C-alpha positions as CSV (number, residue, x, y, z in Angstrom):
1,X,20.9,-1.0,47.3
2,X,17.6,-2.9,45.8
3,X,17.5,-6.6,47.6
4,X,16.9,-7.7,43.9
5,X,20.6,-6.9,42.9
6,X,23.4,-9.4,43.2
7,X,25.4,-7.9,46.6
8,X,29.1,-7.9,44.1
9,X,27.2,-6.1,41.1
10,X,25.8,-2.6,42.4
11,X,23.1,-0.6,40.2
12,X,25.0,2.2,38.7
13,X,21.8,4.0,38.3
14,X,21.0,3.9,42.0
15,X,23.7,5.1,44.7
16,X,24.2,3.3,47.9
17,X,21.8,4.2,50.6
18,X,21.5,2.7,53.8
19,X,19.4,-0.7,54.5
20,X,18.3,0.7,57.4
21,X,16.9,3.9,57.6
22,X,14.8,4.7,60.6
23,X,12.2,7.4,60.5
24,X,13.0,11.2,60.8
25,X,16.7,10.8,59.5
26,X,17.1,14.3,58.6
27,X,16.4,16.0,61.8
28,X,16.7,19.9,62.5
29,X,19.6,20.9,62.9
30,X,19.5,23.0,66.1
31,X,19.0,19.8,67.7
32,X,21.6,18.0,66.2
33,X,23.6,20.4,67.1
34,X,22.6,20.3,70.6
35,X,23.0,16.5,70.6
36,X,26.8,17.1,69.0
37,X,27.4,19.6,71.7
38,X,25.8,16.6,74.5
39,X,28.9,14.4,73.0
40,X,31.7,17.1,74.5
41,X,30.0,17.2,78.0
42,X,32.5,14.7,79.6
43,X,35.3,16.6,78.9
44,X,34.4,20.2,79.6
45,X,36.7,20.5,82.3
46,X,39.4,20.1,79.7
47,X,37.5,22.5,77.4
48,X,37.2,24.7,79.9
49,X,41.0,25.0,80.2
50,X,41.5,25.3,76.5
51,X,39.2,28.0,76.1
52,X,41.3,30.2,78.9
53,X,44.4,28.9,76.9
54,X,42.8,30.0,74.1
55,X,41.6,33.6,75.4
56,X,44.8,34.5,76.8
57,X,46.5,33.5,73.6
58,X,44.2,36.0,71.6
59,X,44.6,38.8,73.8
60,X,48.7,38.3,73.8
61,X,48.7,38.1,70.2
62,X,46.4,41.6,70.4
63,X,49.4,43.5,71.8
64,X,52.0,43.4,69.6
65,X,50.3,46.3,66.7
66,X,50.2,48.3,69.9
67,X,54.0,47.9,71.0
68,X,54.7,47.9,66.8
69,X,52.7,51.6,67.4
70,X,54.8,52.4,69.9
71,X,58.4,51.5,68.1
72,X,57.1,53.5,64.9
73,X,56.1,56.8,66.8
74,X,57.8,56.6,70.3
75,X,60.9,54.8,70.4
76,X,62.5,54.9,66.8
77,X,61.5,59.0,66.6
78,X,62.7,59.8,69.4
79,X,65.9,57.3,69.1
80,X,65.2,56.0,72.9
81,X,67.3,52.5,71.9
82,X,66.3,51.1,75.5
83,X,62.7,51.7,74.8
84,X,63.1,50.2,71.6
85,X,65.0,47.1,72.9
86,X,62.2,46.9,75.5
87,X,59.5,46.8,72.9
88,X,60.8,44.6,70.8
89,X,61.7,42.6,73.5
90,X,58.0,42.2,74.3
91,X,57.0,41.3,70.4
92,X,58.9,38.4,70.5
93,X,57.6,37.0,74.0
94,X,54.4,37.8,72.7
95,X,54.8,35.3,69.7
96,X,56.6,32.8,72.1
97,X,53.8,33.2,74.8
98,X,51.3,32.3,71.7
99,X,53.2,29.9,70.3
100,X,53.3,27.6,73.6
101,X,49.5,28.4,74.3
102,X,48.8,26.9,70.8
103,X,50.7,23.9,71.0
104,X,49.1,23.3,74.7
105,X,45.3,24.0,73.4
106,X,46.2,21.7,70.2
107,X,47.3,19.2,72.7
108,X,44.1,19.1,74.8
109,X,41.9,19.5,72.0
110,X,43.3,16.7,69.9
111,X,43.2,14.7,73.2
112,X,39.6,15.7,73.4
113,X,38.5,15.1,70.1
114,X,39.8,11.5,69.7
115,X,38.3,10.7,73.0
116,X,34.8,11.6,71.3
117,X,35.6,9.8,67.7
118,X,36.7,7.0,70.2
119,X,32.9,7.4,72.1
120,X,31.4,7.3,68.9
121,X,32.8,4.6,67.4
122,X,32.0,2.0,70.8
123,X,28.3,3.6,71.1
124,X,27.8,2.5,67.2
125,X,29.7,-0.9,67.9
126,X,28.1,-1.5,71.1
127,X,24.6,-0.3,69.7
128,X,25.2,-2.6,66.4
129,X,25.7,-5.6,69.0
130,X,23.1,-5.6,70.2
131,X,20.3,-5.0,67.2
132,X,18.4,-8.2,66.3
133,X,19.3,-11.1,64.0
134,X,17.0,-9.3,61.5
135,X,19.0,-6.1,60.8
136,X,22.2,-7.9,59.9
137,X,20.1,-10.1,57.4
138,X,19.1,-6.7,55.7
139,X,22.0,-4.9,55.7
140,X,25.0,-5.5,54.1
141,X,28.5,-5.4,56.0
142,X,30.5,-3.1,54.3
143,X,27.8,-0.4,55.0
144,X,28.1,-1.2,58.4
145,X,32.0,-1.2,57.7
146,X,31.5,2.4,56.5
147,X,29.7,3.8,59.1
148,X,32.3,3.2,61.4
149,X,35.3,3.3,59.5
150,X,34.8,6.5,56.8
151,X,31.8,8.5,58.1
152,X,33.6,8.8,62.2
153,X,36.7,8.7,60.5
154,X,35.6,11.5,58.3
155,X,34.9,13.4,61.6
156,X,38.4,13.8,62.4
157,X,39.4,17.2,61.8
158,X,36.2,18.4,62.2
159,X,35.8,17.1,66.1
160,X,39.5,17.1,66.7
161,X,39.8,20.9,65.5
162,X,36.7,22.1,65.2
163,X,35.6,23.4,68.9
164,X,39.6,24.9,69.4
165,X,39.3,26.8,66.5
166,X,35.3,27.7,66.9
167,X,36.6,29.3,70.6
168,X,40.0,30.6,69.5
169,X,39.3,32.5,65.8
170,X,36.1,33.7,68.0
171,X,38.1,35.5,70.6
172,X,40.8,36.4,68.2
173,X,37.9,38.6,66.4
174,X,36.2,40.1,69.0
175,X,39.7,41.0,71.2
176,X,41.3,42.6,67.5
177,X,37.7,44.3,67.0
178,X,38.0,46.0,70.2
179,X,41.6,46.7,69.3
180,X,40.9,48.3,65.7
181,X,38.3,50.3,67.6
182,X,40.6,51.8,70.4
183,X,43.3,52.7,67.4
184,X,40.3,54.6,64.8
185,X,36.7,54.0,65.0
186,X,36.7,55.5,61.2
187,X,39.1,52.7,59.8
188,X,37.8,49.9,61.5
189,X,33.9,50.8,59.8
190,X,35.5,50.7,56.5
191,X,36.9,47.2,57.6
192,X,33.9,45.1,58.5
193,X,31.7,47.1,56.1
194,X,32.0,43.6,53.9
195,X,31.3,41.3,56.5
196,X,27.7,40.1,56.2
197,X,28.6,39.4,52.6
198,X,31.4,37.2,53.7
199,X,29.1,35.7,56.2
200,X,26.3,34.9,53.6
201,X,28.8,33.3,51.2
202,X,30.7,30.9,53.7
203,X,27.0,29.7,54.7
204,X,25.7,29.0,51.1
205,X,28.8,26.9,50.5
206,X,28.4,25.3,53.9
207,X,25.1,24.4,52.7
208,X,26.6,22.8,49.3
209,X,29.2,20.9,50.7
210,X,26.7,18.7,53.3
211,X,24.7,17.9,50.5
212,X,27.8,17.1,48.6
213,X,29.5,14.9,51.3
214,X,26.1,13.2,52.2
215,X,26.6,11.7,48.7
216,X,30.1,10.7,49.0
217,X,29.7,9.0,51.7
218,X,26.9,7.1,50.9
219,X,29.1,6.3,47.3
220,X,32.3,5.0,50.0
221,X,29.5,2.8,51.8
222,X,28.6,1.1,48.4
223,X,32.2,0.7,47.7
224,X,33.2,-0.7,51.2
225,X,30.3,-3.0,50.5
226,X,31.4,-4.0,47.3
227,X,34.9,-4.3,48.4
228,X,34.0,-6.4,51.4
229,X,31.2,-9.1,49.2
230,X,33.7,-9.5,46.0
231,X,37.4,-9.7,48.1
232,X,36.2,-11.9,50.5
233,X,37.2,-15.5,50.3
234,X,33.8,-16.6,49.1
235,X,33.7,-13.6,46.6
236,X,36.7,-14.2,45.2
237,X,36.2,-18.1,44.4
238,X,32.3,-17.2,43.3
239,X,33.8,-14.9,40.5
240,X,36.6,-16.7,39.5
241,X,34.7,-20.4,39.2
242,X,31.4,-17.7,37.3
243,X,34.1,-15.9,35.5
244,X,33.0,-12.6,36.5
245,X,36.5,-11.2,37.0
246,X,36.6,-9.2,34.8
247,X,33.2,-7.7,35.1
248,X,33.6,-7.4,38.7
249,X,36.9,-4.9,38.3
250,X,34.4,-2.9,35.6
251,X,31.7,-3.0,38.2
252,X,34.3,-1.3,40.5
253,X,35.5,0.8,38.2
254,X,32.3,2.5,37.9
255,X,31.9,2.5,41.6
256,X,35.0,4.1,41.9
257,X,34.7,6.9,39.3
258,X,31.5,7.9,40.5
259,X,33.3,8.8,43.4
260,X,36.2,10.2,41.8
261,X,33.0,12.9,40.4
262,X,31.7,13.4,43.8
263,X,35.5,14.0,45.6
264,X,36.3,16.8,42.8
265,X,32.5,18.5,43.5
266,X,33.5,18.4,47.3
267,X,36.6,19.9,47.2
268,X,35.5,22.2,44.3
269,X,32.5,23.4,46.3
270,X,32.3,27.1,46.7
271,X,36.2,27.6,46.0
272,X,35.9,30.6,43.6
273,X,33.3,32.2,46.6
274,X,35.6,31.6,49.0
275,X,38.6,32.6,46.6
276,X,36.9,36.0,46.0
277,X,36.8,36.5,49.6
278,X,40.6,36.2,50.1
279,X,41.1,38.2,47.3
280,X,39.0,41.2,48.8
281,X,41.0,40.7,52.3
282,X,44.3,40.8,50.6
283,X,42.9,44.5,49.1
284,X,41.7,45.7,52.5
285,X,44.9,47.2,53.2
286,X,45.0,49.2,49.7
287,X,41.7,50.2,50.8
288,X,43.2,51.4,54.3
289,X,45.6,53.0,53.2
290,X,43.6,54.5,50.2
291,X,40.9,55.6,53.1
292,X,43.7,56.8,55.5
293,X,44.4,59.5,52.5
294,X,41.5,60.3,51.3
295,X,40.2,61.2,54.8
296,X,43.8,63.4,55.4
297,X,42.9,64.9,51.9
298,X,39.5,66.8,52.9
299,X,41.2,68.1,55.8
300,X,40.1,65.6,58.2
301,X,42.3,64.5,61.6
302,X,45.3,62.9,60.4
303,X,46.3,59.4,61.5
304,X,49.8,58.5,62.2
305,X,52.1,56.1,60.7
306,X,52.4,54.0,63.4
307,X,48.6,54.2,64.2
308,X,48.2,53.7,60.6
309,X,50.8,50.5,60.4
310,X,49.5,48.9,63.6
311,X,45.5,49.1,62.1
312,X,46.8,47.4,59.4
313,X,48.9,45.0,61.2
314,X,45.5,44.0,63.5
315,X,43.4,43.8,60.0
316,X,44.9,41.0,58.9
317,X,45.1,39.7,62.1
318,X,41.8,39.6,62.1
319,X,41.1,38.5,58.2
320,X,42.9,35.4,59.5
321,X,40.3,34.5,62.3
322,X,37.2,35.5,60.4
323,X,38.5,33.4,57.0
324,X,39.1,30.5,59.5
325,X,35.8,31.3,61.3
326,X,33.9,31.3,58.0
327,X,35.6,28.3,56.8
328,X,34.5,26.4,60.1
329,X,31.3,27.3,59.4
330,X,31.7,25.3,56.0
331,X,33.2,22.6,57.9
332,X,30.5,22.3,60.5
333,X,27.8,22.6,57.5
334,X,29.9,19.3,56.2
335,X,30.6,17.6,59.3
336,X,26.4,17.1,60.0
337,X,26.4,15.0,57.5
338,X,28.6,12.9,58.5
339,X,27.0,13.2,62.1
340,X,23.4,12.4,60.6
341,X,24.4,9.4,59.3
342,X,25.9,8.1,62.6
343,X,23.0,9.1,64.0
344,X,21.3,7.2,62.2
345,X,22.9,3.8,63.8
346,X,22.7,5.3,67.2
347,X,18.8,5.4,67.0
348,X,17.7,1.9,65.6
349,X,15.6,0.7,67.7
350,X,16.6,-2.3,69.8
351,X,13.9,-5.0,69.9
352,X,15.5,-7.2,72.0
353,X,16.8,-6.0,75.4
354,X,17.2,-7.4,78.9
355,X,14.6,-6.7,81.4
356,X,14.6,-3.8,84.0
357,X,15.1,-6.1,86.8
358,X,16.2,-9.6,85.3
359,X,16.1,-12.8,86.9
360,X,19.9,-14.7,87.0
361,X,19.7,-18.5,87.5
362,X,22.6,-19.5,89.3
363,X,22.3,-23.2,88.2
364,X,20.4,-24.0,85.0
365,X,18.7,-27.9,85.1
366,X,17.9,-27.0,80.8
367,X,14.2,-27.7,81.2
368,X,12.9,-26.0,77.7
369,X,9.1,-25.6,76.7
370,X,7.8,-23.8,74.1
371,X,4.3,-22.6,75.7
372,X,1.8,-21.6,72.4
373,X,4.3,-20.2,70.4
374,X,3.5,-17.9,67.6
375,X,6.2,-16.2,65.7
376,X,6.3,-14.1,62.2
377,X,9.4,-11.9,60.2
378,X,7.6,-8.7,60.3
379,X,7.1,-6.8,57.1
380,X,9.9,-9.3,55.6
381,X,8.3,-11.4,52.8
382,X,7.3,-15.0,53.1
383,X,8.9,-18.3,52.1
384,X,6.6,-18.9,49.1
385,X,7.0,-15.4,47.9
386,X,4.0,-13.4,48.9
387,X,4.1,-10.3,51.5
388,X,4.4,-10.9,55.1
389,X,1.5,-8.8,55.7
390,X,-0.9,-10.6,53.5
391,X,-3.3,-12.9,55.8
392,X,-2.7,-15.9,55.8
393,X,-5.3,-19.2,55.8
394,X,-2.8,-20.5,58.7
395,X,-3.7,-17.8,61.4
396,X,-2.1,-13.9,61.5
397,X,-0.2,-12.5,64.0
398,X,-1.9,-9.3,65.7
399,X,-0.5,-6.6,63.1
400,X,-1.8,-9.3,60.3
401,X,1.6,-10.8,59.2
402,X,1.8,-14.2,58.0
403,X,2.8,-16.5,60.5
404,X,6.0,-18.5,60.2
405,X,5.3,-20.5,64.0
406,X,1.8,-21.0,65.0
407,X,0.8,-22.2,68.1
408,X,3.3,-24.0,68.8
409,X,3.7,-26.1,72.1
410,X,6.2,-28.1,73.3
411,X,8.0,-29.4,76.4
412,X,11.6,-31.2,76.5
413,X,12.7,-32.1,80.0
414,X,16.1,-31.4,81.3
415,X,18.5,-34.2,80.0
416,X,15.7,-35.0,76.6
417,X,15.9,-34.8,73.2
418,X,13.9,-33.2,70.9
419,X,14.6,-33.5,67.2
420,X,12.4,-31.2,64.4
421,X,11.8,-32.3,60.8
422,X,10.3,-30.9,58.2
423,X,10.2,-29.9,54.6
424,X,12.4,-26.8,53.6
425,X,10.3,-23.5,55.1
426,X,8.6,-25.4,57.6
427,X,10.0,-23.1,60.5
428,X,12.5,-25.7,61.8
429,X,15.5,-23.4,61.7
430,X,13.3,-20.2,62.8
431,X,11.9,-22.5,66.3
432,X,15.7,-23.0,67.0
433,X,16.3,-19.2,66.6
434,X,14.0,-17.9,69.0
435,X,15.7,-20.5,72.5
436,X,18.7,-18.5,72.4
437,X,16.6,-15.4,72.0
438,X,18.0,-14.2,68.5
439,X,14.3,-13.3,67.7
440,X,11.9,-12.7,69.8
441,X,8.4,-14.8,70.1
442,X,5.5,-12.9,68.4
443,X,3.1,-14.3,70.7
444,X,3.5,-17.0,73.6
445,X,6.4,-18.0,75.4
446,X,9.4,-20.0,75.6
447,X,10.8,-21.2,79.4
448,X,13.7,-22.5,80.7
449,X,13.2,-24.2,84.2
450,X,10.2,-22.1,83.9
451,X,11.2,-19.0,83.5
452,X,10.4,-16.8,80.2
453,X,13.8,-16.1,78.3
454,X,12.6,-12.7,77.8
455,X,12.5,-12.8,81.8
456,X,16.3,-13.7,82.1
457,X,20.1,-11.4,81.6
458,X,20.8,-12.1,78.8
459,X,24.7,-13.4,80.1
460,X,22.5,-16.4,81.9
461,X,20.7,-16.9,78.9
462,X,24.0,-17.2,76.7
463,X,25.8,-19.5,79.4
464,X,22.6,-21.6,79.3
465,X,21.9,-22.2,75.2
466,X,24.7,-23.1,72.9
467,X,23.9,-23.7,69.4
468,X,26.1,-25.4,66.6
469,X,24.9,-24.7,63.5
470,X,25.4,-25.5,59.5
471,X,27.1,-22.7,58.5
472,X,30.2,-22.5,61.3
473,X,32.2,-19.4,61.4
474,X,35.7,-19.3,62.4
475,X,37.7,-16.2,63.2
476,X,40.9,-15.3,61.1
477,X,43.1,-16.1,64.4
478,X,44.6,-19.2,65.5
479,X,42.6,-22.2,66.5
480,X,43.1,-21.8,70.1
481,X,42.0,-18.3,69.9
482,X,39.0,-19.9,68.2
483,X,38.2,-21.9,70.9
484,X,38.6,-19.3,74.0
485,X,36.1,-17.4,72.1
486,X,33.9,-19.7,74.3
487,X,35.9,-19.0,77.4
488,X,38.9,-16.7,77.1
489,X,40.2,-18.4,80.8
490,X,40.5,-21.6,79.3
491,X,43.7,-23.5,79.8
492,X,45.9,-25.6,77.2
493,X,44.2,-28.8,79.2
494,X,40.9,-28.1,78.6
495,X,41.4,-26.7,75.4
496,X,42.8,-30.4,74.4
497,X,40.4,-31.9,76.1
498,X,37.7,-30.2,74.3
499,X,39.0,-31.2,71.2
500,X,39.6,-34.6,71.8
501,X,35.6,-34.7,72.7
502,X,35.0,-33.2,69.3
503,X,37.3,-36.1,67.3
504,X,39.5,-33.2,66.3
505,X,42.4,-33.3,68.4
506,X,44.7,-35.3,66.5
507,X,44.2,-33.4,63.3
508,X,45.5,-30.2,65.0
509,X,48.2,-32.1,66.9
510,X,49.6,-33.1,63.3
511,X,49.7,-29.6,62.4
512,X,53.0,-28.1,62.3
513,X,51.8,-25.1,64.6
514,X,49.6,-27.3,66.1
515,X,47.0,-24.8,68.3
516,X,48.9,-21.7,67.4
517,X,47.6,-22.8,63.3
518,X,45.9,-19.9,62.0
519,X,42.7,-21.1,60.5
520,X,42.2,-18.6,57.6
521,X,39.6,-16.5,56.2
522,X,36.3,-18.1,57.9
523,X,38.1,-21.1,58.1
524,X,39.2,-22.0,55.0
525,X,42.7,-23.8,55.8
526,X,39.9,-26.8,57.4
527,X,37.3,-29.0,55.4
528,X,33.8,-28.4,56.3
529,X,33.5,-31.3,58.9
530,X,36.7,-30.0,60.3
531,X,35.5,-26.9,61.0
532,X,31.9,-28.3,62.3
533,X,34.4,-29.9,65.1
534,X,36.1,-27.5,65.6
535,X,32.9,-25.5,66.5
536,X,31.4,-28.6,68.2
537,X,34.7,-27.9,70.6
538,X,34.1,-24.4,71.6
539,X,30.9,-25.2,72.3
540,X,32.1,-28.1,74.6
541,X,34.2,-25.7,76.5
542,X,31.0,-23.0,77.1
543,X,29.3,-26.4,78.6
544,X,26.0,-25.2,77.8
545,X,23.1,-27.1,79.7
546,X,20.4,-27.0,76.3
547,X,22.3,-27.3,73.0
548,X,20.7,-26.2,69.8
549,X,22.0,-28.2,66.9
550,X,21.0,-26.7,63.2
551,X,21.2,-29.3,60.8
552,X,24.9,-29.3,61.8
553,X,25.7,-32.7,59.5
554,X,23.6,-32.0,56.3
555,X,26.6,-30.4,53.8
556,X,28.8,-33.6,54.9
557,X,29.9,-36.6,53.1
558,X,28.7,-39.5,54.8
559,X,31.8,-40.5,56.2
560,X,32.6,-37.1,57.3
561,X,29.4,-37.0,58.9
562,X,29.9,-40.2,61.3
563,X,32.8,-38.1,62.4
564,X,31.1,-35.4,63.5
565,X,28.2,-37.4,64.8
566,X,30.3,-39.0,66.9
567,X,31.4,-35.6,68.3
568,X,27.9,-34.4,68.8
569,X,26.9,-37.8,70.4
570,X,29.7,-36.8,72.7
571,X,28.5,-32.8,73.6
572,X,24.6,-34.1,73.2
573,X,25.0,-36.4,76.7
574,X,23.5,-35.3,79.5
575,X,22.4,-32.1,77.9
576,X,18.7,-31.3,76.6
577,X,19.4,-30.9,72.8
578,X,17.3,-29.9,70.0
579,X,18.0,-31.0,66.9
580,X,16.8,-29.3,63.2
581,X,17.2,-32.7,61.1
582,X,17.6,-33.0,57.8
583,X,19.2,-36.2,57.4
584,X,16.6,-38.2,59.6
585,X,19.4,-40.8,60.1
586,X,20.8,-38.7,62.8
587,X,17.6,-38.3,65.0
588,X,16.0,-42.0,65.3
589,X,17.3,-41.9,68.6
590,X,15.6,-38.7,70.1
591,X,13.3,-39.0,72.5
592,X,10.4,-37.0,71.0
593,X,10.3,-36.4,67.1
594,X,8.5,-33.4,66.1
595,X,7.3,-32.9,62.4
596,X,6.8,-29.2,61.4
597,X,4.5,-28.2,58.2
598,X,4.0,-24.6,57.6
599,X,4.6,-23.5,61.1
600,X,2.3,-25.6,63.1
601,X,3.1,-29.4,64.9
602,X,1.7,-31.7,62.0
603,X,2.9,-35.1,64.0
604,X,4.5,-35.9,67.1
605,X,6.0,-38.9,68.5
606,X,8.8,-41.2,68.8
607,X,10.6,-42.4,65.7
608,X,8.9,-46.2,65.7
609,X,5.5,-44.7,66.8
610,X,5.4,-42.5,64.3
611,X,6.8,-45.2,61.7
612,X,3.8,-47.0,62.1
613,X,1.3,-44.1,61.7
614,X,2.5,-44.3,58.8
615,X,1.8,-40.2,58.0
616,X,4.1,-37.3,57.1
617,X,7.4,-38.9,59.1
618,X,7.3,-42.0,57.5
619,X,7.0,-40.5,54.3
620,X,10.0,-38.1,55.3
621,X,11.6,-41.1,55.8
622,X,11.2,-43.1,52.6
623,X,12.1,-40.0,50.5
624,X,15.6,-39.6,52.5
625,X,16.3,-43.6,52.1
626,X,15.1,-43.2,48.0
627,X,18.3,-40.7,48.2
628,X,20.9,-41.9,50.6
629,X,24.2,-43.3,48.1
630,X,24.1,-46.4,47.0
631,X,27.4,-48.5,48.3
632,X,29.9,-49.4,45.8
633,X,29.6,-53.0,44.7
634,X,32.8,-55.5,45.5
């Protein structure tokens, strides 16, 4: 999708495609086969077991033309009834002997299978976890949605199925090939003399369905995306209060017969090749037969009814294997496209990764010091609409990006404050980002008690940083669930007294299901300042020793703002807090006060000092007191 269409309203002239496509994304496919085989290496034991399953299952099955030979010109000739009972005794235990084998290999395989759809689904979860900030800002959910959801669950039958079947119509085929042979060399010639035919066809519709299902899938990404934007609960009251119902359902509908085009070309694909091959196996016995007479006709040997019977018998034995065969060809063909695009995922680049050897601070005091800091959004365009790679009057990073930090040094002592201001793009938001290590510093450092945070696990790093930012989010679970997302060994105790910290206990307490309440889509069963508590108490609970707060008050009504000030005056104490301002109300008690202006430190100081400077803060300051609401008169 283009970045300059709205998220709900999808080009129909462009199909979905991933955000985030990483170099080389169609590789060869010898090696993604290799790298498909690599994903079955835990379990080969099991493999192993069905493959023997699997053999002697073929080679049963292989006997019973031979004993059928036997009844037709032994036992019913010759009227020897115990022969006869003997033999047809055997048939039967031959088809029960296969029947259990295939049950058992099903079993295992299944077993298998799952266990690898399960693998690949927690290496892209775990994988997506832990990709920077940045990839989630360019890529929409639902794509991620459909990567795990409809591209591994698209892989079902194939990885389930696929390797049983692979082993099991192999051995079938060669063990009746060798059979056919031992009966008449002649007939069995005549047999696979349309083979290679069959084998070019199955491949050139293999072929045509990967291309095919590439497509599709890409089409079910866009939808899941669509889906995901436009149902949410923001989605939902976006359209309704822009009245674009309506042309959101015609949006989808397009969506959604696009697809209905692309389903009915996949399951379409190559049916009247493959139909002509079933066609020419249900003749190959006419043609046997036909052969049989023709060859008794020119005086050659004769071949005998039962011979004759049992060929026939292990023909379409074997046109059964080699269809199936051909067909998993056609549905190994499809399946790499469903592999390549989770592939894909699996091989973004991480950019932010704990060290080799990381350093774990047992206690953290919360020094924080931002040591030359220089920082830019790589090939991501800039805040006043030019590229990111144009150079800038500012400074430019080494690869010649527009800064967004430059040079950048600070130091807030364990227990301080630190609050940033600045106009809208200044980098305020961005400096708080890069503490808690959800971007990385393009050039400099950033310590706590001295040590770089690209230096510690990242586990100490998380326990050490909590940030409570504008936009809160709020699982669709109840709010104690909420709250142990901080930590899941919390008890009821300190659950309550978290939230009576955060000013929010006695709003839950007059809810009827008190903590058990469930708190809705994002949240949306609390107000915004409700929520911003709510947050402020989970953060509480992680006790972290340097709190991040990101304008966490400016979308509030006044009143509802002293609320949650009071909250964060609560989790700020004895903590060393940043603050991103934007109502400069709520920082004249920091320590330092820090005013950013495209990236760089334009003024530093303490509110009163820099008051009577009289420069950029003070005018900050008589702009937000031109705007704060006038009080009601009376």
């Amino acid at each position: 999708m283009h970045h300059d269409t709205p998220h709900w309203t999808p080009s129909p002239a462009n199909p979905a495609k991933p955000e985030h496509s990483p170099p080389g994304a169609d590789p060869d496919q010898p090696a993604q086969l290799r790298r498909i085989l690599r994903l079955f290496r835990p379990y080969r034991g099991r493999l192993a077991l069905v493959g023997l399953l699997v053999a002697a299952s073929a080679l049963v099955s292989v006997a019973s033309p031979f004993l059928l030979r036997e009844i037709l010109d032994t036992a019913i000739p010759e009227r020897r009834t115990g022969l006869l009972s003997l033999l047809a005794l055997g048939m039967i235990a031959a088809a029960v002997v296969t029947s259990v084998f295939g049950v058992l290999q099903t079993l295992i395989s299944t077993t298998v299978g799952q266990r690898v759809m399960h693998d690949l689904r927690t290496a892209v979860y775990g994988r997506l976890q832990r990709m920077p900030l940045a990839f989630f800002t360019r890529t929409r959910t639902g794509e991620v949605q459909s990567r795990i959801a409809n591209d591994i669950g698209g892989m079902q039958a194939t990885v389930t199925s696929t390797a049983t079947s692979l082993v099991s119509n192999l051995t079938s085929v060669v063990a009746t090939v060798v059979a056919m042979l031992a009966l008449d060399w002649r007939l069995t010639v005549v047999s696979l003399l349309l083979l290679p035919l069959f084998v070019w066809i199955s491949r050139r519709v293999g072929r045509e369905r990967k291309r095919i299902t590439s497509q599709r899938q890409k089409q079910m990404a866009a939808m899941s995306a669509m889906v995901t934007e436009s149902l949410s609960v923001s989605g939902i009251l976006l359209g309704r209060t822009m009245g674009r119902s309506d042309s959101l359902t015609r949006d989808f509908a397009r969506e959604s017969e696009r697809l209905v085009g692309l389903e009915v070309r996949s399951s379409m694909a190559g049916r009247w090749r493959m139909s002509t091959i079933g066609i020419v196996m249900a003749a190959m016995p006419a043609l046997i037969y036909w052969a049989a007479g023709m060859v008794l006709d020119s005086g050659g040997p004769s071949v005998s009814l039962g011979t004759l019977v049992a060929f026939v018998s292990l023909q379409q034995g074997l046109f059964r294997p080699a269809v199936s065969l051909l067909s998993t060809g056609v549905d190994i063909q499809t399946s790499l496209a469903l592999f390549q695009r989770i592939f894909e995922y699996l091989d973004l680049p991480i950019d932010i990764t704990e060290p080799a050897e990381p350093v774990r601070l047992k206690k953290v005091r919360g020094e924080v010091r931002f040591d030359r800091v220089d920082f830019t959004y790589a090939n991501e365009p800039s805040t006043n609409g030019s590229s990111a790679n144009e150079a800038s009057a500012q400074g430019s990073s080494p690869q010649g990006s527009k800064l967004t930090l430059s040079g950048i040094d600070l130091t807030v002592p364990a227990g301080g404050s630190l609050a940033v201001v600045g106009p809208t793009g200044s980098g305020k938001t961005t400096l708080s980002y890069l503490v808690p290590r959800l971007y990385d510093v393009t050039g400099g450092r950033i310590l706590i008690d001295g040590v770089d945070v690209r230096d510690l696990d990242f586990d100490t790093l998380s326990r050490a940083v909590g940030v409570v930012s504008q936009e809160t989010y709020l699982f669709h679970a109840s709010v104690a669930d909420n709250l142990r997302f901080a930590k899941p060994d919390a008890t009821d105790e300190e659950l309550v007294a978290a939230a009576r910290a955060a000013q929010i206990h006695d709003h839950i307490a007059s809810l009827p299901e008190g903590y058990d309440t469930l708190v809705g889509e994002r949240g949306y069963r609390f107000s915004g300042g409700e929520k911003q508590r709510l947050a402020i108490a989970r953060t509480i609970l992680r006790d972290p020793p340097v709190l991040i707060l990101d304008e966490a008050t400016s979308a509030l009504d006044t009143r509802t703002e002293h609320a949650v000030q009071q909250a964060i005056d609560t989790l700020s104490a004895g903590r060393t807090t940043i603050t991103i301002a934007h109502r400069l109300s709520t920082v004249r008690d920091a320590d330092q006060i820090v005013v950013l202006d495209g990236g760089r430190i334009a003024e530093r100081g303490s509110h009163d000092e820099l008051l009577a400077r009289g420069g950029r803060y003070a005018a900050l300051v008589r702009r937000d007191e031109s705007l704060a609401p006038v009080a009601p008169a009376g």
